[in-house]
C-alpha cells in the first residue's frame, strides 16, 4: 500500500473499510467486480486481489478473474509530480494484516532457496501509469503495517512520472538491463528497477532482485520477505489495464549465503533419535490443493541436534513450496530436514514446518513418519 494509504490506516479508515469488505468477499471463482475503496477477495485459493484506491475520492472499480484482475473504471486524476491515486494489485504473502491463503511468508531471506514469479500485463494507451511489481521486506516477520524496504520493478512507465529518489546506476538482472533508482517516501526505503521498454509477460527469479538489493547494503539475510505483488499505479486514467495472470512461489532451505560453508560437510542424515517422536499433521484443503502444517515433537529423553523426517505422500500429491524445512523430493518419498535455526529440539519440545501441495482428489495424510530413521507415532 502506498503513501496516503498509510495515513488512512493510522486514522483507522482502512481497518473499517477492510473489515466491511472482508465480511462479504469470498474466493473469486468467476468474475467479481469490486468498487469498494479497499475491497479485496481471494483467487485460486492462493492469492489476494485488492482494489486499494487510496489517493482519490473518485471511484475505481476492478473486475477480478480467476487469474488476475482488470481496471474497469478509473476516475481519479493525480499530480504527475507526486503520488499515484491507487494501487490495485494481486499478491502472495502478508500485507497490512491480511495474508493470502496457505502462504509461507514471512520467511527469512537467508532461508530462501528459491523465490519465483510469473506475471502477464495488459496495457492501454492514453493513460499515465506504471506497471509495478512490488517486493516487500522487513527486519522482523511482520504481517501488518509499513515494511522497511520496498523493491519496485517497473515493467512499464507511461507519462511524465518517475520512481522515488534518484538514479544510482544500472543493473543486469534476469538477463535484462534495468535503470536503478533509490530513495525514500518518508515511511520506507525504496529501490526501483525500471525497464527501458515495456515488458508484457515474464517468468523470473524474485530472489535475484532481493540479492541485488542485499548486495547494495539495503537489507541483510536476516531480514524477512513478507509479500510479492503485481499491479498498477495509475495517475491519470487506466481503465483497461490488467494483470491477466499472476503466480508466485517461495521455497525454504536456502541457508545464509553470507555464511561460509563448513570445512567438514555435515552428515546428510542426523544420528537416530534417542527415544521417541510424535507427529501432528494438519491440513487446509481446497478443490485442487492444500497446505500442511507438520509439528515434530521430541518425546525422548535426549535433545535432537538436527533432524530428518521421512514420509511418503499418497499418489496424486505434489509439493509446490515449503517453509521452515529443506525438502528432498516433491512427490512419493519425501524427506524434510531442519534449517539453520530449528535443528535443536529439547526433550518434550517441538518444532514445526509446512508445505503447499496440489492433489488430484486425494488429500489424505501420509500413513507413516520416521525421524532420523526411527518410527514416530502420530497425534
XYZ file of C-alpha atoms in Angstrom:
379
model
C 0.000 0.000 0.000
C 1.172 3.441 -0.718
C 1.878 6.790 0.900
C -1.543 8.273 1.685
C -2.930 4.831 2.475
C -0.613 4.704 5.473
C -2.161 7.914 6.776
C -5.605 6.387 6.320
C -4.520 3.338 8.256
C -3.271 5.490 11.115
C -6.661 7.226 11.194
C -8.471 3.918 11.344
C -10.176 4.365 7.983
C -8.527 1.409 6.269
C -9.364 -1.004 9.048
C -13.054 -0.081 8.880
C -13.224 -0.376 5.105
C -11.285 -3.631 5.007
C -13.425 -5.304 7.663
C -16.606 -4.306 5.854
C -15.368 -5.764 2.588
C -13.872 -8.941 4.016
C -17.171 -9.788 5.638
C -18.711 -10.279 2.200
C -15.833 -11.060 -0.156
C -15.042 -14.736 -0.718
C -12.865 -16.640 -3.173
C -13.349 -15.446 -6.745
C -14.314 -18.445 -8.888
C -15.998 -16.297 -11.548
C -15.587 -12.624 -12.407
C -16.259 -10.386 -9.399
C -16.489 -6.591 -9.582
C -15.038 -4.630 -6.664
C -15.687 -0.900 -6.373
C -15.191 -0.558 -2.598
C -12.251 1.684 -1.766
C -10.209 -1.070 -0.112
C -12.220 -4.062 -1.306
C -10.415 -7.362 -1.743
C -11.018 -11.051 -2.410
C -9.064 -14.264 -2.915
C -8.390 -16.104 -6.177
C -7.141 -19.607 -6.852
C -7.213 -20.403 -3.149
C -3.758 -18.799 -3.001
C -3.676 -15.059 -3.820
C -5.438 -11.858 -2.753
C -6.637 -9.161 -5.172
C -7.144 -5.677 -3.683
C -8.742 -2.558 -5.175
C -6.765 -0.184 -2.902
C -7.930 3.285 -4.024
C -6.082 5.445 -1.524
C -5.165 8.736 -3.228
C -8.533 9.961 -4.565
C -12.196 10.117 -3.622
C -13.200 9.294 -7.208
C -14.478 5.801 -7.850
C -12.301 2.970 -9.098
C -13.669 -0.451 -9.993
C -11.811 -3.646 -10.823
C -13.040 -6.885 -12.368
C -11.465 -9.883 -10.609
C -10.940 -13.079 -12.601
C -9.640 -16.476 -11.596
C -6.067 -15.487 -12.531
C -5.880 -11.711 -12.020
C -7.886 -8.527 -12.476
C -8.597 -5.592 -14.786
C -9.423 -1.954 -14.067
C -12.900 -1.284 -15.435
C -13.308 2.280 -14.156
C -10.668 4.777 -13.029
C -11.933 8.310 -12.479
C -9.181 9.724 -10.291
C -6.662 12.294 -11.524
C -3.343 12.611 -9.693
C -0.487 15.075 -9.785
C 2.177 13.541 -12.040
C 4.917 15.170 -9.957
C 3.524 13.486 -6.853
C 1.960 10.186 -5.834
C -0.425 7.976 -7.845
C -4.110 7.725 -6.937
C -4.296 3.985 -6.243
C -2.560 0.638 -6.347
C -4.865 -2.201 -7.449
C -2.826 -5.387 -7.184
C -2.725 -9.136 -6.657
C -0.350 -10.549 -4.075
C 1.122 -13.578 -2.342
C 2.123 -13.206 1.299
C 1.056 -10.818 4.050
C 0.105 -7.168 3.665
C -1.483 -4.898 6.283
C -2.792 -7.778 8.489
C -4.180 -9.745 5.528
C -2.282 -12.914 4.493
C -3.017 -14.934 1.369
C -4.316 -18.481 1.958
C -1.639 -21.008 2.889
C 1.264 -18.599 2.406
C 4.668 -19.438 3.888
C 5.543 -15.752 4.183
C 7.073 -14.022 6.051
C 10.245 -16.067 5.560
C 13.825 -15.129 6.417
C 15.852 -14.147 3.341
C 18.729 -16.390 4.380
C 16.386 -19.394 4.445
C 15.057 -18.905 0.894
C 16.313 -21.399 -1.672
C 14.142 -20.019 -4.487
C 11.532 -17.312 -4.995
C 9.916 -17.155 -8.416
C 7.007 -15.431 -10.094
C 5.254 -15.284 -13.431
C 3.147 -12.296 -14.470
C 1.367 -11.065 -17.592
C 0.186 -7.475 -18.046
C -2.285 -5.854 -20.430
C -1.575 -2.205 -21.232
C -3.592 0.704 -22.640
C -2.676 3.954 -24.376
C -3.589 7.478 -23.359
C -3.184 6.935 -19.612
C -0.432 7.837 -17.134
C 0.652 4.884 -15.004
C 3.327 2.362 -14.182
C 3.014 -1.413 -14.154
C 4.524 -2.130 -10.766
C 5.807 -5.433 -9.411
C 6.458 -4.979 -5.681
C 8.586 -6.998 -3.255
C 8.328 -6.072 0.430
C 10.908 -6.832 3.146
C 11.322 -6.033 6.813
C 13.811 -6.745 9.631
C 11.020 -8.536 11.526
C 8.476 -11.127 10.302
C 5.680 -8.593 10.422
C 2.296 -9.146 8.823
C 0.945 -5.626 9.349
C 1.914 -2.003 8.864
C 4.659 -0.457 6.769
C 7.620 -2.662 5.841
C 11.054 -1.035 5.956
C 12.166 -1.873 2.385
C 10.196 -1.845 -0.861
C 11.574 -3.194 -4.127
C 9.678 -1.917 -7.168
C 10.126 -3.421 -10.623
C 8.673 -1.072 -13.237
C 7.543 -3.304 -16.106
C 6.111 -0.282 -17.947
C 6.120 3.501 -17.481
C 3.732 5.766 -19.376
C 3.588 9.553 -18.981
C 5.745 12.088 -17.155
C 6.251 10.103 -13.950
C 9.338 8.740 -12.235
C 10.278 6.483 -9.318
C 11.038 7.762 -5.826
C 14.555 9.122 -5.313
C 17.201 9.418 -7.987
C 19.116 7.251 -10.438
C 22.058 5.392 -8.866
C 23.165 3.334 -11.865
C 22.209 0.313 -13.912
C 21.955 -3.415 -13.176
C 21.652 -6.581 -15.216
C 19.215 -8.972 -13.557
C 17.439 -11.914 -15.127
C 19.163 -11.274 -18.443
C 17.677 -7.754 -18.657
C 19.189 -4.318 -18.092
C 17.483 -2.040 -15.554
C 17.849 1.602 -14.585
C 18.142 1.639 -10.786
C 16.610 4.358 -8.606
C 16.963 4.674 -4.853
C 15.225 6.857 -2.295
C 12.633 7.045 0.482
C 8.986 8.082 0.578
C 9.218 9.088 4.232
C 7.780 5.810 5.507
C 10.062 3.232 3.904
C 13.118 2.910 1.698
C 12.548 2.171 -1.995
C 14.792 0.668 -4.667
C 13.230 0.719 -8.138
C 14.307 -1.215 -11.222
C 12.955 0.442 -14.377
C 12.705 -1.449 -17.672
C 13.861 0.551 -20.725
C 10.827 -0.671 -22.696
C 7.513 -2.278 -21.708
C 7.526 -5.934 -20.622
C 4.171 -7.634 -21.130
C 4.961 -11.082 -19.728
C 7.848 -12.574 -17.754
C 8.674 -15.582 -15.595
C 11.660 -14.770 -13.399
C 13.515 -15.148 -10.117
C 12.295 -12.716 -7.470
C 15.282 -13.813 -5.414
C 17.661 -12.260 -7.976
C 16.237 -8.803 -7.204
C 16.349 -9.458 -3.465
C 20.012 -10.471 -3.752
C 20.843 -7.312 -5.707
C 19.146 -5.213 -3.038
C 21.108 -7.107 -0.384
C 24.377 -6.501 -2.261
C 23.597 -2.770 -2.177
C 23.531 -2.926 1.630
C 19.813 -2.141 1.904
C 18.923 -5.414 3.685
C 20.678 -8.428 5.199
C 19.974 -12.148 5.056
C 18.325 -11.902 8.492
C 15.519 -9.731 7.050
C 12.166 -11.239 6.059
C 10.358 -11.383 2.743
C 6.731 -10.531 3.539
C 4.911 -10.274 0.193
C 5.203 -10.408 -3.603
C 2.764 -8.212 -5.564
C 1.832 -7.262 -9.126
C -0.381 -4.322 -10.033
C -0.612 -0.767 -11.363
C -0.062 2.736 -10.058
C -2.322 4.971 -12.151
C -2.059 8.744 -12.069
C -4.492 9.598 -14.883
C -6.948 7.145 -16.469
C -6.167 3.451 -16.546
C -9.405 1.701 -17.482
C -8.454 -1.463 -19.366
C -5.160 -2.076 -17.558
C -4.990 -5.681 -16.400
C -2.885 -8.293 -14.708
C -4.108 -11.248 -16.748
C -2.066 -13.877 -14.944
C -0.046 -13.996 -11.723
C 1.693 -16.728 -9.769
C 4.426 -16.809 -7.131
C 6.209 -19.454 -5.076
C 8.841 -19.258 -2.346
C 10.830 -22.268 -1.146
C 12.799 -22.519 2.073
C 16.018 -24.327 2.893
C 18.338 -21.830 1.231
C 20.806 -21.255 4.045
C 22.571 -17.949 4.679
C 24.673 -17.080 1.591
C 26.868 -14.759 3.653
C 27.956 -17.611 5.916
C 30.934 -19.593 4.554
C 30.420 -23.353 4.224
C 31.849 -25.534 6.993
C 35.213 -27.136 6.330
C 33.731 -30.570 7.042
C 30.319 -31.141 5.437
C 27.636 -32.223 7.914
C 26.161 -35.712 7.549
C 23.242 -35.899 5.150
C 21.129 -37.520 7.871
C 21.428 -36.751 11.610
C 22.029 -39.641 14.005
C 18.999 -41.679 15.088
C 16.790 -40.149 17.730
C 17.294 -41.443 21.252
C 13.746 -42.037 22.440
C 10.510 -41.247 20.673
C 8.821 -38.763 18.413
C 5.251 -37.720 17.744
C 3.996 -36.086 14.532
C 0.964 -33.832 14.264
C -0.152 -33.327 10.658
C -2.827 -30.680 9.973
C -4.100 -29.610 6.560
C -6.183 -26.876 4.976
C -7.652 -28.310 1.760
C -9.395 -26.879 -1.300
C -10.519 -28.429 -4.602
C -7.061 -28.905 -6.202
C -4.590 -28.230 -3.409
C -3.829 -27.992 0.274
C -1.387 -26.664 2.814
C 0.056 -28.901 5.536
C 1.497 -27.905 8.899
C 3.711 -30.587 10.408
C 4.717 -30.498 14.078
C 7.657 -32.669 15.147
C 7.622 -33.374 18.905
C 10.596 -34.901 20.702
C 9.109 -37.373 23.206
C 12.502 -38.885 24.042
C 14.856 -38.153 26.919
C 17.697 -36.519 24.962
C 17.829 -33.442 22.729
C 17.707 -33.641 18.960
C 20.621 -31.866 17.316
C 19.444 -31.944 13.717
C 16.511 -33.901 12.322
C 15.336 -35.526 9.102
C 11.684 -36.514 8.825
C 10.796 -39.098 6.179
C 7.291 -39.725 4.829
C 5.545 -40.804 1.632
C 2.849 -38.693 0.008
C -0.206 -40.521 -1.391
C -0.433 -40.793 -5.179
C -1.505 -37.608 -6.956
C 0.012 -35.204 -4.401
C 2.872 -32.882 -5.389
C 4.587 -30.320 -3.165
C 4.986 -26.877 -4.766
C 6.553 -24.847 -1.933
C 7.697 -25.239 1.665
C 8.770 -23.275 4.708
C 10.909 -23.845 7.805
C 12.463 -27.015 6.341
C 14.550 -28.149 3.378
C 12.656 -30.781 1.398
C 14.099 -33.502 -0.808
C 11.511 -34.877 -3.213
C 8.170 -33.331 -4.153
C 6.016 -36.454 -4.614
C 6.173 -40.012 -3.365
C 9.025 -40.382 -0.859
C 9.902 -37.026 0.766
C 12.488 -36.076 3.381
C 12.204 -32.822 5.345
C 15.385 -31.630 7.068
C 15.823 -28.850 9.587
C 17.232 -25.493 8.554
C 19.790 -23.399 10.422
C 17.661 -22.222 13.323
C 15.284 -25.117 14.140
C 17.534 -28.172 14.315
C 17.810 -28.333 18.120
C 14.715 -29.819 19.778
C 14.933 -30.494 23.530
C 13.113 -33.350 25.286
C 9.368 -32.565 25.426
C 9.983 -29.815 22.887
C 8.756 -29.479 19.320
C 9.296 -27.640 16.064
C 7.085 -27.145 13.016
C 7.366 -26.773 9.264
C 4.894 -26.671 6.421
C 4.342 -27.014 2.718
C 1.823 -26.353 -0.022
C 0.853 -29.079 -2.475
C -1.515 -29.931 -5.278
C -3.688 -33.051 -5.379
C -5.888 -34.864 -7.879
C -8.709 -35.718 -5.497
C -6.874 -37.366 -2.614
C -5.529 -35.014 0.065
C -5.032 -37.714 2.718
C -2.097 -37.572 5.132
C 0.934 -39.859 4.864
C 0.393 -43.085 6.782
C 3.821 -43.222 8.469
C 6.682 -40.942 9.522
C 10.276 -41.676 10.518
C 12.508 -39.257 12.395
C 16.236 -39.824 11.815
C 15.344 -43.376 10.792
C 13.118 -44.169 13.794
C 9.361 -44.634 13.516
C 7.144 -41.914 15.031
C 3.653 -42.015 16.453
C 1.010 -39.646 15.076
C -1.252 -37.421 17.120
